CSV table of C-alpha atoms and ligand atoms in Angstrom, one decimal:
chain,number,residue,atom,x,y,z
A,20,UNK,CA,6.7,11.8,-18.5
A,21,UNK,CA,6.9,15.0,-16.5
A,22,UNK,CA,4.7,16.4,-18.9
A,23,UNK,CA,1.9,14.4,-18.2
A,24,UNK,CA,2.1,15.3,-14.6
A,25,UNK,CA,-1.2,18.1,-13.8
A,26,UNK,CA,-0.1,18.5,-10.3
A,27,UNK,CA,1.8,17.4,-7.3
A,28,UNK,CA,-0.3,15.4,-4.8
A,29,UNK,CA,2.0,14.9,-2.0
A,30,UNK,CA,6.2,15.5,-3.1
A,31,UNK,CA,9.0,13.2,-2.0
A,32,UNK,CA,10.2,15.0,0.8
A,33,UNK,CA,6.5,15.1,2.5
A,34,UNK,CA,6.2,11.6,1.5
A,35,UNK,CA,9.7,11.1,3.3
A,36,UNK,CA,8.6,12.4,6.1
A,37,UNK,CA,5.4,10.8,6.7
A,38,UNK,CA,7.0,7.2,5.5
A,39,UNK,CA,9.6,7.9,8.4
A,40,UNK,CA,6.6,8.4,11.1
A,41,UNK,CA,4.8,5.7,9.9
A,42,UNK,CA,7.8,3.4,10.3
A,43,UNK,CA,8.7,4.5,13.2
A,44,UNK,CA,4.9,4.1,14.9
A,45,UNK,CA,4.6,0.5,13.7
A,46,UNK,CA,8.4,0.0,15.4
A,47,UNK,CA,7.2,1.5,18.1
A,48,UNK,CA,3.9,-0.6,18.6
A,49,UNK,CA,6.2,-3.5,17.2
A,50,UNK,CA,8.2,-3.1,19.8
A,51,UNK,CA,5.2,-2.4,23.3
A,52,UNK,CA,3.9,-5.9,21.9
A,53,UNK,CA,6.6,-7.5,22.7
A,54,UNK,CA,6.7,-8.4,19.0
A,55,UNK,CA,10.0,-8.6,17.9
A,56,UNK,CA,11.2,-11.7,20.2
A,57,UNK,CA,8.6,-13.3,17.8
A,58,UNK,CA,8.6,-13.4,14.0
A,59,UNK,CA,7.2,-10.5,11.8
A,60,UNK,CA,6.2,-10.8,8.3
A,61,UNK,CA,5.3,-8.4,6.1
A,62,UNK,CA,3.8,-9.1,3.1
A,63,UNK,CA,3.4,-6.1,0.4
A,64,UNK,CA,0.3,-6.4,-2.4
A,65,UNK,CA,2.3,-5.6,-5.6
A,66,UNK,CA,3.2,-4.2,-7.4
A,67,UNK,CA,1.7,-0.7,-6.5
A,68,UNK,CA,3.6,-0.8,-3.1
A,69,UNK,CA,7.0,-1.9,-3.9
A,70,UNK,CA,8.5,1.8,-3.6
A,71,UNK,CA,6.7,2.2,-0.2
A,72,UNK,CA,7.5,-0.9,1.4
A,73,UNK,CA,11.6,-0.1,0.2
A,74,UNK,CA,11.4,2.7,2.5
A,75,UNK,CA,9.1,1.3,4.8
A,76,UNK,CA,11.4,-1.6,5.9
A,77,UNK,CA,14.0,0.6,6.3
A,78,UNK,CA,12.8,2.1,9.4
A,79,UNK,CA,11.9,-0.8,11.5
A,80,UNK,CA,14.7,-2.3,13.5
A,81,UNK,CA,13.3,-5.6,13.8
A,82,UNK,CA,13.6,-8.6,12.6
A,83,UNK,CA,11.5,-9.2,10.0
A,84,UNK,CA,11.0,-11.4,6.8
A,85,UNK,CA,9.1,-10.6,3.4
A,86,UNK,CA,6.1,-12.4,2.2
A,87,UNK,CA,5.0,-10.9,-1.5
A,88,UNK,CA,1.6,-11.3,-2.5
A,89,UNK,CA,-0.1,-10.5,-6.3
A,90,UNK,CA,-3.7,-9.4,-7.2
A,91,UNK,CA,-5.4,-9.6,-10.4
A,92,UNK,CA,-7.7,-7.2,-11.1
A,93,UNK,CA,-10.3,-7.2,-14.0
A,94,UNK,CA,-10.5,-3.8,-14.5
A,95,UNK,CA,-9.3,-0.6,-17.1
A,96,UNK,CA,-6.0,0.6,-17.1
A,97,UNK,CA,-7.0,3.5,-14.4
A,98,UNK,CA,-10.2,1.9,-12.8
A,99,UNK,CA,-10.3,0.3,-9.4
A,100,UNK,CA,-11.1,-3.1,-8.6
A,101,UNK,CA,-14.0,-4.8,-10.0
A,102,UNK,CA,-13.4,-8.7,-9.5
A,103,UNK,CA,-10.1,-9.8,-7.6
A,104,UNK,CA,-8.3,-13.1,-7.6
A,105,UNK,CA,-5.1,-14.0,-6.1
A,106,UNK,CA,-2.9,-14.2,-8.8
A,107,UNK,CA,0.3,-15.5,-6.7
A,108,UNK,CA,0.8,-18.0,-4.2
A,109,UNK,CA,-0.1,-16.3,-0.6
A,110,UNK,CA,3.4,-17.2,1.1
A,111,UNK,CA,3.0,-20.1,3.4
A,112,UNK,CA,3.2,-20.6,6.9
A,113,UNK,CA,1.6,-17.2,8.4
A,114,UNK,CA,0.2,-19.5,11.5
A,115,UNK,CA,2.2,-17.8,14.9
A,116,UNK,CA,3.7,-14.9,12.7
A,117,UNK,CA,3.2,-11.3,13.3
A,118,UNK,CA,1.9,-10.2,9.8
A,119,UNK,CA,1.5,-6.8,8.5
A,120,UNK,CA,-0.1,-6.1,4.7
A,121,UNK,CA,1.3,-3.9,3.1
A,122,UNK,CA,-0.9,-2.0,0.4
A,123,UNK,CA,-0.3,1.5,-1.5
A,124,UNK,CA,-4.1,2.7,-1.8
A,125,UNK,CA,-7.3,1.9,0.3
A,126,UNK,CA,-9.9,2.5,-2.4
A,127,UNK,CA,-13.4,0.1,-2.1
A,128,UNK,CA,-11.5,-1.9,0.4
A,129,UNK,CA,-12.0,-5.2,-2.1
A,130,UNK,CA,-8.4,-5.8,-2.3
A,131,UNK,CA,-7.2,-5.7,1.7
A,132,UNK,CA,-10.3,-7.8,2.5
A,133,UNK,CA,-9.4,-10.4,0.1
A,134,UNK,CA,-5.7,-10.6,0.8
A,135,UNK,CA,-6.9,-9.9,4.7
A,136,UNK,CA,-9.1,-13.0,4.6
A,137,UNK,CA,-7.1,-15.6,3.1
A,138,UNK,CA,-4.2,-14.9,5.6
A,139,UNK,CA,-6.6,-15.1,8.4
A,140,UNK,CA,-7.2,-18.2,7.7
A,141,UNK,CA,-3.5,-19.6,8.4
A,142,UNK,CA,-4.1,-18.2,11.6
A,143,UNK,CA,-1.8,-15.4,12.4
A,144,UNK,CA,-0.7,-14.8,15.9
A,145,UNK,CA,-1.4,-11.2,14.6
A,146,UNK,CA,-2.3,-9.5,11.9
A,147,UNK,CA,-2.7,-5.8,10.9
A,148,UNK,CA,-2.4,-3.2,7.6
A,149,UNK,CA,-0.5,-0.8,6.3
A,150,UNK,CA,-1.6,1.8,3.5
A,151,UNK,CA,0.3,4.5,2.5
A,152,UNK,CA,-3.2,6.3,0.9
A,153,UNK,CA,-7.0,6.1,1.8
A,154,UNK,CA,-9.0,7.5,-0.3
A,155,UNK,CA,-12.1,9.2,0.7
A,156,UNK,CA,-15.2,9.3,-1.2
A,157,UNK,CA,-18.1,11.4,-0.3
A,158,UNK,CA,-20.5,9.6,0.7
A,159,UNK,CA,-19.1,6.2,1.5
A,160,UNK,CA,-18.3,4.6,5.1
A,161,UNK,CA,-15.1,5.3,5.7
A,162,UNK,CA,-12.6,2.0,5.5
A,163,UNK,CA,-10.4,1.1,8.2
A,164,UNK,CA,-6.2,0.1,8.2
A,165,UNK,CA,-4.3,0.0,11.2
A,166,UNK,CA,-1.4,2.6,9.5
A,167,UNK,CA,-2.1,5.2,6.9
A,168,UNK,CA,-0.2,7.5,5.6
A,169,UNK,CA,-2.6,10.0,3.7
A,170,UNK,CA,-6.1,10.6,3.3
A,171,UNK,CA,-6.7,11.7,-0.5
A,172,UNK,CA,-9.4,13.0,-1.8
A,173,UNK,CA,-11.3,11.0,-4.6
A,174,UNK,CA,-8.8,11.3,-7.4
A,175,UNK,CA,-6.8,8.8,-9.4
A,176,UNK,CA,-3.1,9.5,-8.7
A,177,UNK,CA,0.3,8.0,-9.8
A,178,UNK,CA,3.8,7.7,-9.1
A,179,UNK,CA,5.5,6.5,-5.5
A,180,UNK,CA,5.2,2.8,-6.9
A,181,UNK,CA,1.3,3.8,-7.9
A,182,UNK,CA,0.7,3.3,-11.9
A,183,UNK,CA,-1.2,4.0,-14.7
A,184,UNK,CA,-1.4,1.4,-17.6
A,185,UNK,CA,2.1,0.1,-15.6
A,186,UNK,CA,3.6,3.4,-16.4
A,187,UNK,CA,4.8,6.0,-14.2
A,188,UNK,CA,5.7,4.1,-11.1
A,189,UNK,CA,9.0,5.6,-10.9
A,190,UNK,CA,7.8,9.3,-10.7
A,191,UNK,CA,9.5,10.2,-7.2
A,192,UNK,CA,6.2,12.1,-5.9
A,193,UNK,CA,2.5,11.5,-5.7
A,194,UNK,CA,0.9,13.2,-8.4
A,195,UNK,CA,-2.4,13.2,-11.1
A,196,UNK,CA,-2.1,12.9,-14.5
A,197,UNK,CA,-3.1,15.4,-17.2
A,198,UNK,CA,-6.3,14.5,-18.9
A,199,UNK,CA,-5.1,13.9,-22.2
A,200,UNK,CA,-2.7,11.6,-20.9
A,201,UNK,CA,-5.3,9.2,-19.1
B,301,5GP,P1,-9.5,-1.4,-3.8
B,301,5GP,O1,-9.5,-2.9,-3.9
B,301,5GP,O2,-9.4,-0.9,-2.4
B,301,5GP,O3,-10.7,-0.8,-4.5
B,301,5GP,O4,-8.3,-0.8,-4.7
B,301,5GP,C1,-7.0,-0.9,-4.3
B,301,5GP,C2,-6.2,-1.0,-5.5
B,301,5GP,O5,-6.7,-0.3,-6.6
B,301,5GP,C3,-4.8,-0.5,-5.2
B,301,5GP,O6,-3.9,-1.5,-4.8
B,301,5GP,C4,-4.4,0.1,-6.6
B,301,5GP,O7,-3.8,-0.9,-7.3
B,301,5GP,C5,-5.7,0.4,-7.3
B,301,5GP,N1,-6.0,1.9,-7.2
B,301,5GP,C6,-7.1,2.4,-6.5
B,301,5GP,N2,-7.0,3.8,-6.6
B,301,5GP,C7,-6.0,4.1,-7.3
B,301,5GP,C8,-5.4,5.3,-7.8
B,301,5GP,O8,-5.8,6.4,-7.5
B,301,5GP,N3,-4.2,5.2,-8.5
B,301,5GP,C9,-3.7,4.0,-8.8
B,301,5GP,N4,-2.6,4.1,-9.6
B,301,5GP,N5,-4.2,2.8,-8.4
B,301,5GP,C10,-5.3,2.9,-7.7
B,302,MG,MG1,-2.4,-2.4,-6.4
């Protein structure tokens, strides 16, 4: 595995770091709302943001409760999203709740606004997003989420959660792949 690794994108302990900032901005804004006397759910797109949200969580104080969505993408093992379809249940009763989405990459924006819709529609009493990646592609208007954590350039990375073909998930740091192992 380490082998196929071409370079290091962003290592753990930057990741660390900026996970810890991020968590402790959304507490923070948790918190000046008022929020956490009310409920908070926050509901990760898997499986690419399992690892973030694990470290995520642990930096909020609140309260809060989990809510895990699935998307299935028609697409190539290192492609982005073509067509989208929910491919779990979207967890039920969202209406009053404090909801943040939970994503690991912000690439066309397809996913988010799909997953973004469908819980609008049980009527939130709030509802924001979390990426821990945007990427940026020359060119295109830049797409919004209330918390980021980098912006990448246009490349296809892996590890942190992130895969390729469902491999390398568990690589500790943010990294692209060799070409001969794409
Ligand atoms: P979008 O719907 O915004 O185009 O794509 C978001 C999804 O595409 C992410 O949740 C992720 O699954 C996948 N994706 C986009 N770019 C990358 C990338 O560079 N690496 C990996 N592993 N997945 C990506
Ligand atoms: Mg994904």
């Amino acid at each position: 595995m380490q082998s196929d690794i071409e370079k290091i994108l962003y290592d753990r302990n930057v990741i660390a770091q900026r996970v810890h900032d991020l968590g402790a901005k959304i507490a923070q804004d948790l918190q000046s709302n008022q929020i956490d006397a009310a409920e908070i759910v926050l509901v990760p797109i898997l499986t690419g943001s399992i690892v973030f949200l694990a470290d995520l969580i642990r930096h909020l104080p609140q309260k809060i409760r989990i809510g895990v969505v699935s998307v299935r993408s028609y697409h190539g093992k290192s492609t982005s999203s073509k067509d989208l379809a929910l491919r779990s249940e979207i967890p039920q009763s969202l209406a009053g709740k404090h909801v943040i989405i939970v994503d690991d990459i912000l690439d066309t924006g397809k996913t988010l606004a799909l997953v973004t819709s469908i819980i609008s529609e049980q009527n939130p009493a709030s509802l924001k997003t979390c990426v821990l990646m945007r990427k940026r592609i020359p060119g295109a208007p830049e797409l919004q989420a209330d918390y980021i954590g980098f912006d990448i350039p246009d490349e296809f990375v892996v590890g942190y959660g992130l895969d390729y073909d469902d491999y390398y998930r568990n690589l500790p740091d943010i990294v692209t792949l060799r070409p001969d192992a794409l």
